mmCIF file of C-alpha atoms in Angstrom:
data_model
loop_
_atom_site.group_PDB
_atom_site.id
_atom_site.type_symbol
_atom_site.label_atom_id
_atom_site.label_comp_id
_atom_site.label_asym_id
_atom_site.label_seq_id
_atom_site.Cartn_x
_atom_site.Cartn_y
_atom_site.Cartn_z
ATOM 1 C CA UNK S 131 119.253 74.373 102.508
ATOM 2 C CA UNK S 132 120.902 77.627 101.489
ATOM 3 C CA UNK S 133 122.890 78.124 98.316
ATOM 4 C CA UNK S 134 125.900 80.492 98.035
ATOM 5 C CA UNK S 135 124.318 82.464 95.206
ATOM 6 C CA UNK S 136 122.093 85.492 94.893
ATOM 7 C CA UNK S 137 118.674 83.961 95.378
ATOM 8 C CA UNK S 138 116.637 87.052 96.101
ATOM 9 C CA UNK S 139 117.454 90.729 95.732
ATOM 10 C CA UNK S 140 115.303 93.519 97.089
ATOM 11 C CA UNK S 141 112.646 94.800 94.722
ATOM 12 C CA UNK S 142 110.791 96.918 97.244
ATOM 13 C CA UNK S 143 110.792 100.702 97.384
ATOM 14 C CA UNK S 144 113.987 101.897 99.069
ATOM 15 C CA UNK S 145 112.134 104.475 101.165
ATOM 16 C CA UNK S 146 109.741 101.840 102.456
ATOM 17 C CA UNK S 147 112.632 99.513 103.270
ATOM 18 C CA UNK S 148 114.370 102.336 105.136
ATOM 19 C CA UNK S 149 111.256 102.920 107.222
ATOM 20 C CA UNK S 150 110.988 99.201 107.890
ATOM 21 C CA UNK S 151 114.622 99.004 108.973
ATOM 22 C CA UNK S 152 114.193 102.009 111.267
ATOM 23 C CA UNK S 153 111.202 100.329 112.885
ATOM 24 C CA UNK S 154 113.118 97.077 113.394
ATOM 25 C CA UNK S 155 116.013 98.911 115.035
ATOM 26 C CA UNK S 156 113.593 100.641 117.384
ATOM 27 C CA UNK S 157 111.526 97.583 118.295
ATOM 28 C CA UNK S 158 113.998 94.682 118.306
ATOM 29 C CA UNK S 159 114.815 93.047 121.637
ATOM 30 C CA UNK S 160 118.423 92.796 120.496
ATOM 31 C CA UNK S 161 120.576 93.699 117.505
ATOM 32 C CA UNK S 162 123.454 91.605 116.217
ATOM 33 C CA UNK S 163 125.613 93.642 113.855
ATOM 34 C CA UNK S 164 127.666 91.701 111.334
ATOM 35 C CA UNK S 165 130.209 94.021 109.713
ATOM 36 C CA UNK S 166 132.389 93.359 106.677
ATOM 37 C CA UNK S 167 134.810 95.320 104.537
ATOM 38 C CA UNK S 168 131.998 97.184 102.770
ATOM 39 C CA UNK S 169 131.209 99.073 105.972
ATOM 40 C CA UNK S 170 134.745 100.451 106.229
ATOM 41 C CA UNK S 171 134.746 101.234 102.512
ATOM 42 C CA UNK S 172 131.594 103.295 103.042
ATOM 43 C CA UNK S 173 133.401 105.048 105.909
ATOM 44 C CA UNK S 174 136.242 106.128 103.604
ATOM 45 C CA UNK S 175 138.762 103.321 104.065
ATOM 46 C CA UNK S 176 139.482 102.716 100.400
ATOM 47 C CA UNK S 177 142.463 100.513 99.563
ATOM 48 C CA UNK S 178 142.987 101.645 95.976
ATOM 49 C CA UNK S 179 142.748 104.785 93.891
ATOM 50 C CA UNK S 180 143.745 108.233 95.117
ATOM 51 C CA UNK S 181 144.232 107.283 98.770
ATOM 52 C CA UNK S 182 146.529 104.406 97.852
ATOM 53 C CA UNK S 183 148.477 106.555 95.391
ATOM 54 C CA UNK S 184 148.964 109.351 97.924
ATOM 55 C CA UNK S 185 150.663 107.119 100.487
ATOM 56 C CA UNK S 186 152.333 104.428 98.361
ATOM 57 C CA UNK S 187 153.491 106.157 95.174
ATOM 58 C CA UNK S 188 157.067 104.896 95.640
ATOM 59 C CA UNK S 189 155.970 101.276 96.098
ATOM 60 C CA UNK S 190 153.624 101.602 93.127
ATOM 61 C CA UNK S 191 156.455 102.882 90.966
ATOM 62 C CA UNK S 192 158.849 100.127 92.045
ATOM 63 C CA UNK S 193 156.506 97.146 92.152
ATOM 64 C CA UNK S 194 153.450 98.205 90.143
ATOM 65 C CA UNK S 195 151.111 97.384 93.030
ATOM 66 C CA UNK S 196 147.417 97.803 92.176
ATOM 67 C CA UNK S 197 146.136 98.300 95.717
ATOM 68 C CA UNK S 198 147.202 98.158 99.360
ATOM 69 C CA UNK S 199 145.796 94.699 99.930
ATOM 70 C CA UNK S 200 147.708 92.925 97.176
ATOM 71 C CA UNK S 201 150.897 94.769 98.129
ATOM 72 C CA UNK S 202 150.618 93.342 101.613
ATOM 73 C CA UNK S 203 151.332 89.856 100.267
ATOM 74 C CA UNK S 204 154.485 90.817 98.378
ATOM 75 C CA UNK S 205 157.645 88.903 99.495
ATOM 76 C CA UNK S 206 159.926 91.865 100.176
ATOM 77 C CA UNK S 207 163.636 91.007 100.254
ATOM 78 C CA UNK S 208 164.278 92.629 103.636
ATOM 79 C CA UNK S 209 162.351 93.097 106.853
ATOM 80 C CA UNK S 210 163.263 96.777 106.716
ATOM 81 C CA UNK S 211 161.340 97.185 103.453
ATOM 82 C CA UNK S 212 158.531 94.893 104.584
ATOM 83 C CA UNK S 213 157.908 97.047 107.644
ATOM 84 C CA UNK S 214 158.252 100.289 105.720
ATOM 85 C CA UNK S 215 155.270 99.127 103.664
ATOM 86 C CA UNK S 216 153.298 97.669 106.555
ATOM 87 C CA UNK S 217 153.873 100.561 108.935
ATOM 88 C CA UNK S 218 152.273 102.904 106.399
ATOM 89 C CA UNK S 219 149.491 100.389 105.806
ATOM 90 C CA UNK S 220 148.717 100.085 109.510
ATOM 91 C CA UNK S 221 149.187 103.752 110.321
ATOM 92 C CA UNK S 222 146.680 105.075 107.772
ATOM 93 C CA UNK S 223 144.106 102.316 108.357
ATOM 94 C CA UNK S 224 144.345 101.988 112.144
ATOM 95 C CA UNK S 225 145.778 105.123 113.702
ATOM 96 C CA UNK S 226 144.697 107.925 111.362
ATOM 97 C CA UNK S 227 141.208 109.382 111.808
ATOM 98 C CA UNK S 228 139.513 108.628 108.501
ATOM 99 C CA UNK S 229 135.894 107.743 109.296
ATOM 100 C CA UNK S 230 133.523 110.060 107.439
ATOM 101 C CA UNK S 231 130.820 109.526 110.035
ATOM 102 C CA UNK S 232 129.494 106.112 109.035
ATOM 103 C CA UNK S 233 130.657 104.275 112.162
ATOM 104 C CA UNK S 234 129.568 107.097 114.420
ATOM 105 C CA UNK S 235 126.210 107.171 112.648
ATOM 106 C CA UNK S 236 125.785 103.459 113.278
ATOM 107 C CA UNK S 237 126.616 103.936 116.937
ATOM 108 C CA UNK S 238 123.971 106.645 117.285
ATOM 109 C CA UNK S 239 121.396 104.243 115.818
ATOM 110 C CA UNK S 240 122.096 101.394 118.240
ATOM 111 C CA UNK S 241 123.728 102.903 121.336
ATOM 112 C CA UNK S 242 120.567 102.610 123.433
ATOM 113 C CA UNK S 243 119.825 99.072 122.245
ATOM 114 C CA UNK S 244 121.035 95.701 123.484
ATOM 115 C CA UNK S 245 123.587 95.066 120.733
ATOM 116 C CA UNK S 246 126.620 92.977 119.869
ATOM 117 C CA UNK S 247 129.073 93.360 116.983
ATOM 118 C CA UNK S 248 130.626 90.484 115.051
ATOM 119 C CA UNK S 249 133.122 91.735 112.477
ATOM 120 C CA UNK S 250 135.782 90.557 110.069
ATOM 121 C CA UNK S 251 137.181 94.103 109.900
ATOM 122 C CA UNK S 252 140.531 94.691 111.575
ATOM 123 C CA UNK S 253 140.728 98.499 111.619
ATOM 124 C CA UNK S 254 139.481 99.225 115.165
ATOM 125 C CA UNK S 255 136.804 101.634 113.959
ATOM 126 C CA UNK S 256 134.067 100.381 116.274
ATOM 127 C CA UNK S 257 136.117 101.314 119.350
ATOM 128 C CA UNK S 258 136.923 104.717 117.850
ATOM 129 C CA UNK S 259 133.191 105.320 117.364
ATOM 130 C CA UNK S 260 132.594 104.579 121.087
ATOM 131 C CA UNK S 261 131.108 101.099 120.787
ATOM 132 C CA UNK S 262 131.515 99.138 124.029
ATOM 133 C CA UNK S 263 134.628 96.965 123.583
ATOM 134 C CA UNK S 264 132.940 94.192 125.569
ATOM 135 C CA UNK S 265 130.280 93.985 122.866
ATOM 136 C CA UNK S 266 132.767 93.442 120.026
ATOM 137 C CA UNK S 267 134.233 90.291 118.511
ATOM 138 C CA UNK S 268 136.993 90.896 115.964
ATOM 139 C CA UNK S 269 137.280 87.426 114.460
ATOM 140 C CA UNK S 270 140.142 88.089 112.033
ATOM 141 C CA UNK S 271 142.578 90.037 114.177
ATOM 142 C CA UNK S 272 143.491 93.691 114.583
ATOM 143 C CA UNK S 273 145.889 96.028 112.783
ATOM 144 C CA UNK S 274 146.925 97.237 116.221
ATOM 145 C CA UNK S 275 148.413 93.912 117.323
ATOM 146 C CA UNK S 276 151.644 92.021 116.673
ATOM 147 C CA UNK S 277 152.215 88.306 117.176
ATOM 148 C CA UNK S 278 155.228 86.030 116.864
ATOM 149 C CA UNK S 279 155.673 84.820 113.286
ATOM 150 C CA UNK S 280 156.369 81.236 114.427
ATOM 151 C CA UNK S 281 154.281 81.560 116.663
ATOM 152 C CA UNK S 282 156.024 80.430 119.834
ATOM 153 C CA UNK S 283 153.085 81.382 122.057
ATOM 154 C CA UNK S 284 149.431 82.365 121.803
ATOM 155 C CA UNK S 285 149.932 85.981 122.806
ATOM 156 C CA UNK S 286 149.702 89.348 121.056
ATOM 157 C CA UNK S 287 151.052 92.803 121.879
ATOM 158 C CA UNK S 288 150.045 96.366 121.049
ATOM 159 C CA UNK S 289 152.010 97.959 118.223
ATOM 160 C CA UNK S 290 151.028 101.646 118.196
ATOM 161 C CA UNK S 291 154.299 103.115 119.472
ATOM 162 C CA UNK S 292 156.544 101.094 117.163
ATOM 163 C CA UNK S 293 154.289 101.570 114.122
ATOM 164 C CA UNK S 294 154.350 105.328 114.615
ATOM 165 C CA UNK S 295 158.152 105.260 114.868
ATOM 166 C CA UNK S 296 158.453 103.126 111.719
ATOM 167 C CA UNK S 297 156.168 105.471 109.848
ATOM 168 C CA UNK S 298 158.000 108.589 110.962
ATOM 169 C CA UNK S 299 161.590 107.374 110.621
ATOM 170 C CA UNK S 300 161.577 105.387 107.373
ATOM 171 C CA UNK S 301 163.624 106.605 104.413
ATOM 172 C CA UNK S 302 163.913 105.290 100.868
ATOM 173 C CA UNK S 303 161.256 102.645 101.584
ATOM 174 C CA UNK S 304 163.254 101.234 104.526
ATOM 175 C CA UNK S 305 162.867 101.476 108.294
ATOM 176 C CA UNK S 306 165.910 101.573 110.595
ATOM 177 C CA UNK S 307 167.041 98.015 111.371
ATOM 178 C CA UNK S 308 166.694 98.576 115.117
ATOM 179 C CA UNK S 309 162.951 99.132 114.643
ATOM 180 C CA UNK S 310 162.307 95.672 113.131
ATOM 181 C CA UNK S 311 159.956 94.093 115.697
ATOM 182 C CA UNK S 312 161.040 90.810 117.260
ATOM 183 C CA UNK S 313 159.248 88.439 119.603
ATOM 184 C CA UNK S 314 160.255 89.202 123.214
ATOM 185 C CA UNK S 315 160.063 85.495 124.045
ATOM 186 C CA UNK S 316 161.940 83.744 121.211
ATOM 187 C CA UNK S 317 163.548 86.579 119.227
ATOM 188 C CA UNK S 318 161.965 85.650 115.902
ATOM 189 C CA UNK S 319 160.466 88.408 113.748
ATOM 190 C CA UNK S 320 157.013 89.585 114.725
ATOM 191 C CA UNK S 321 154.172 89.718 112.232
ATOM 192 C CA UNK S 322 150.694 91.215 112.087
ATOM 193 C CA UNK S 323 147.926 89.540 114.052
ATOM 194 C CA UNK S 324 145.773 89.010 110.956
ATOM 195 C CA UNK S 325 144.163 85.737 109.938
ATOM 196 C CA UNK S 326 145.945 84.588 106.789
ATOM 197 C CA UNK S 327 146.865 80.985 107.595
ATOM 198 C CA UNK S 328 147.166 78.478 110.446
ATOM 199 C CA UNK S 329 149.735 80.629 112.289
ATOM 200 C CA UNK S 330 147.090 83.202 113.286
ATOM 201 C CA UNK S 331 147.138 83.668 117.068
ATOM 202 C CA UNK S 332 143.817 83.564 118.867
ATOM 203 C CA UNK S 333 144.863 85.094 122.168
ATOM 204 C CA UNK S 334 143.050 85.242 125.486
ATOM 205 C CA UNK S 335 141.139 88.359 124.446
ATOM 206 C CA UNK S 336 139.949 86.622 121.264
ATOM 207 C CA UNK S 337 138.483 83.716 123.234
ATOM 208 C CA UNK S 338 136.830 85.971 125.796
ATOM 209 C CA UNK S 339 135.134 87.917 122.991
ATOM 210 C CA UNK S 340 133.988 84.675 121.359
ATOM 211 C CA UNK S 341 132.450 83.533 124.644
ATOM 212 C CA UNK S 342 130.650 86.845 125.122
ATOM 213 C CA UNK S 343 129.199 86.588 121.618
ATOM 214 C CA UNK S 344 127.942 83.028 122.183
ATOM 215 C CA UNK S 345 126.434 84.058 125.507
ATOM 216 C CA UNK S 346 124.677 87.011 123.861
ATOM 217 C CA UNK S 347 123.106 84.696 121.292
ATOM 218 C CA UNK S 348 122.009 82.237 124.001
ATOM 219 C CA UNK S 349 120.386 84.990 126.089
ATOM 220 C CA UNK S 350 118.351 86.231 123.132
ATOM 221 C CA UNK S 351 117.447 82.941 121.519
ATOM 222 C CA UNK S 352 113.875 82.961 120.152
ATOM 223 C CA UNK S 353 113.424 86.666 120.890
ATOM 224 C CA UNK S 354 112.883 89.457 118.368
ATOM 225 C CA UNK S 355 116.450 89.770 117.060
ATOM 226 C CA UNK S 356 117.600 91.992 114.216
ATOM 227 C CA UNK S 357 120.570 90.489 112.389
ATOM 228 C CA UNK S 358 122.000 93.614 110.771
ATOM 229 C CA UNK S 359 124.547 92.663 108.117
ATOM 230 C CA UNK S 360 126.632 95.568 106.803
ATOM 231 C CA UNK S 361 128.983 95.337 103.834
ATOM 232 C CA UNK S 362 129.629 91.603 104.037
ATOM 233 C CA UNK S 363 130.749 89.979 100.794
ATOM 234 C CA UNK S 364 131.729 86.451 99.842
ATOM 235 C CA UNK S 365 135.340 86.336 101.041
ATOM 236 C CA UNK S 366 134.364 84.778 104.373
ATOM 237 C CA UNK S 367 130.580 84.136 104.257
ATOM 238 C CA UNK S 368 130.773 81.361 106.860
ATOM 239 C CA UNK S 369 131.624 83.841 109.614
ATOM 240 C CA UNK S 370 128.682 86.251 109.333
ATOM 241 C CA UNK S 371 126.412 85.766 106.325
ATOM 242 C CA UNK S 372 125.577 82.058 106.507
ATOM 243 C CA UNK S 373 125.100 81.986 110.313
ATOM 244 C CA UNK S 374 122.821 85.043 110.112
ATOM 245 C CA UNK S 375 120.712 83.303 107.454
ATOM 246 C CA UNK S 376 120.525 80.132 109.532
ATOM 247 C CA UNK S 377 119.627 81.862 112.788
ATOM 248 C CA UNK S 378 116.943 83.889 111.024
ATOM 249 C CA UNK S 379 115.455 80.751 109.483
ATOM 250 C CA UNK S 380 115.282 79.044 112.887
ATOM 251 C CA UNK S 381 113.606 81.981 114.650
ATOM 252 C CA UNK S 382 110.290 83.261 113.236
ATOM 253 C CA UNK S 383 110.669 86.444 115.332
ATOM 254 C CA UNK S 384 114.052 87.281 113.824
ATOM 255 C CA UNK S 385 114.671 89.760 111.014
ATOM 256 C CA UNK S 386 117.655 89.709 108.659
ATOM 257 C CA UNK S 387 118.738 93.045 107.177
ATOM 258 C CA UNK S 388 121.414 93.182 104.488
ATOM 259 C CA UNK S 389 122.857 96.582 103.561
ATOM 260 C CA UNK S 390 125.477 96.254 100.862
ATOM 261 C CA UNK S 391 126.102 98.317 97.754
ATOM 262 C CA UNK S 392 125.870 95.864 94.836
ATOM 263 C CA UNK S 393 125.425 92.704 96.934
ATOM 264 C CA UNK S 394 122.184 92.971 98.891
ATOM 265 C CA UNK S 395 120.331 89.663 98.770
ATOM 266 C CA UNK S 396 119.105 86.707 100.790
ATOM 267 C CA UNK S 397 117.784 83.175 100.253
ATOM 268 C CA UNK S 398 114.143 82.802 99.302
ATOM 269 C CA UNK S 399 113.579 80.760 102.466
ATOM 270 C CA UNK S 400 113.910 83.839 104.680
ATOM 271 C CA UNK S 401 112.653 86.506 102.263
ATOM 272 C CA UNK S 402 109.525 87.342 104.339
ATOM 273 C CA UNK S 403 111.833 88.080 107.289
ATOM 274 C CA UNK S 404 114.400 90.030 105.289
ATOM 275 C CA UNK S 405 115.234 93.624 104.414
ATOM 276 C CA UNK S 406 117.729 93.882 101.536
ATOM 277 C CA UNK S 407 118.991 97.317 100.537
ATOM 278 C CA UNK S 408 121.347 97.771 97.591
ATOM 279 C CA UNK S 409 122.613 101.253 98.413
ATOM 280 C CA UNK S 410 125.430 103.151 100.076
ATOM 281 C CA UNK S 411 125.453 102.321 103.781
ATOM 282 C CA UNK S 412 126.216 105.877 104.868
ATOM 283 C CA UNK S 413 123.323 107.227 102.843
ATOM 284 C CA UNK S 414 120.952 104.724 104.445
ATOM 285 C CA UNK S 415 122.100 105.730 107.941
ATOM 286 C CA UNK S 416 121.476 109.399 107.187
ATOM 287 C CA UNK S 417 117.937 108.596 106.026
#
């Protein structure tokens, strides 16, 4: 039985753990990457501080928002203001090139391996870094997709063109009314395809990715698998962290690696099979 607490942090020499991780990447039959928000933070996608202030100073002044994330839940009075905020949010986190090399560095480490990526991130950075889209499962949605707010159907649509127009044409924290996105089927307002409640749409692409992930795990069952967990915290541990622990415990050939600044740990039950590194992910990749 595993407990949702820090049961074992790494006490080994960081250099030795880096060498061990490098060896596991090179020798593993397969690598399952589990990526959380900490990976994008390491890549430069910060949601507070200077970056937030540069793009949202007017919203900060009006509403006293502390960060982008909390501002995203604010009940704006109009859809025009709602989409002025969200178009900036999506534009800088999905369509701007921000990555400082962390995602590309990860790709260089695993590109010649048999890998699969399971991620709760929604910023599309794996595709931008040239990861094979058929080896990716975005469980929580994508900043680049709209869905019906009802929803009236289980379909999503790309939003790049309209987001860019909203971003470019907004004035005084409002977008033009004609740019407010509406469902082409029922006419209701569209919303982001992000998992926040039971209205989240799992479209055909979502289910295909889920099937590919399950098939990948079946094909490599009982082989030498490296479960490489990157920047995963405790917001949604049941998606990546707990399953990685469980699959490692069931397979004596498996290795669990946790790279997370400030939260690198594992249960004692799998400690002999684990590599836990409390350090900046980008720095570890460069080593």
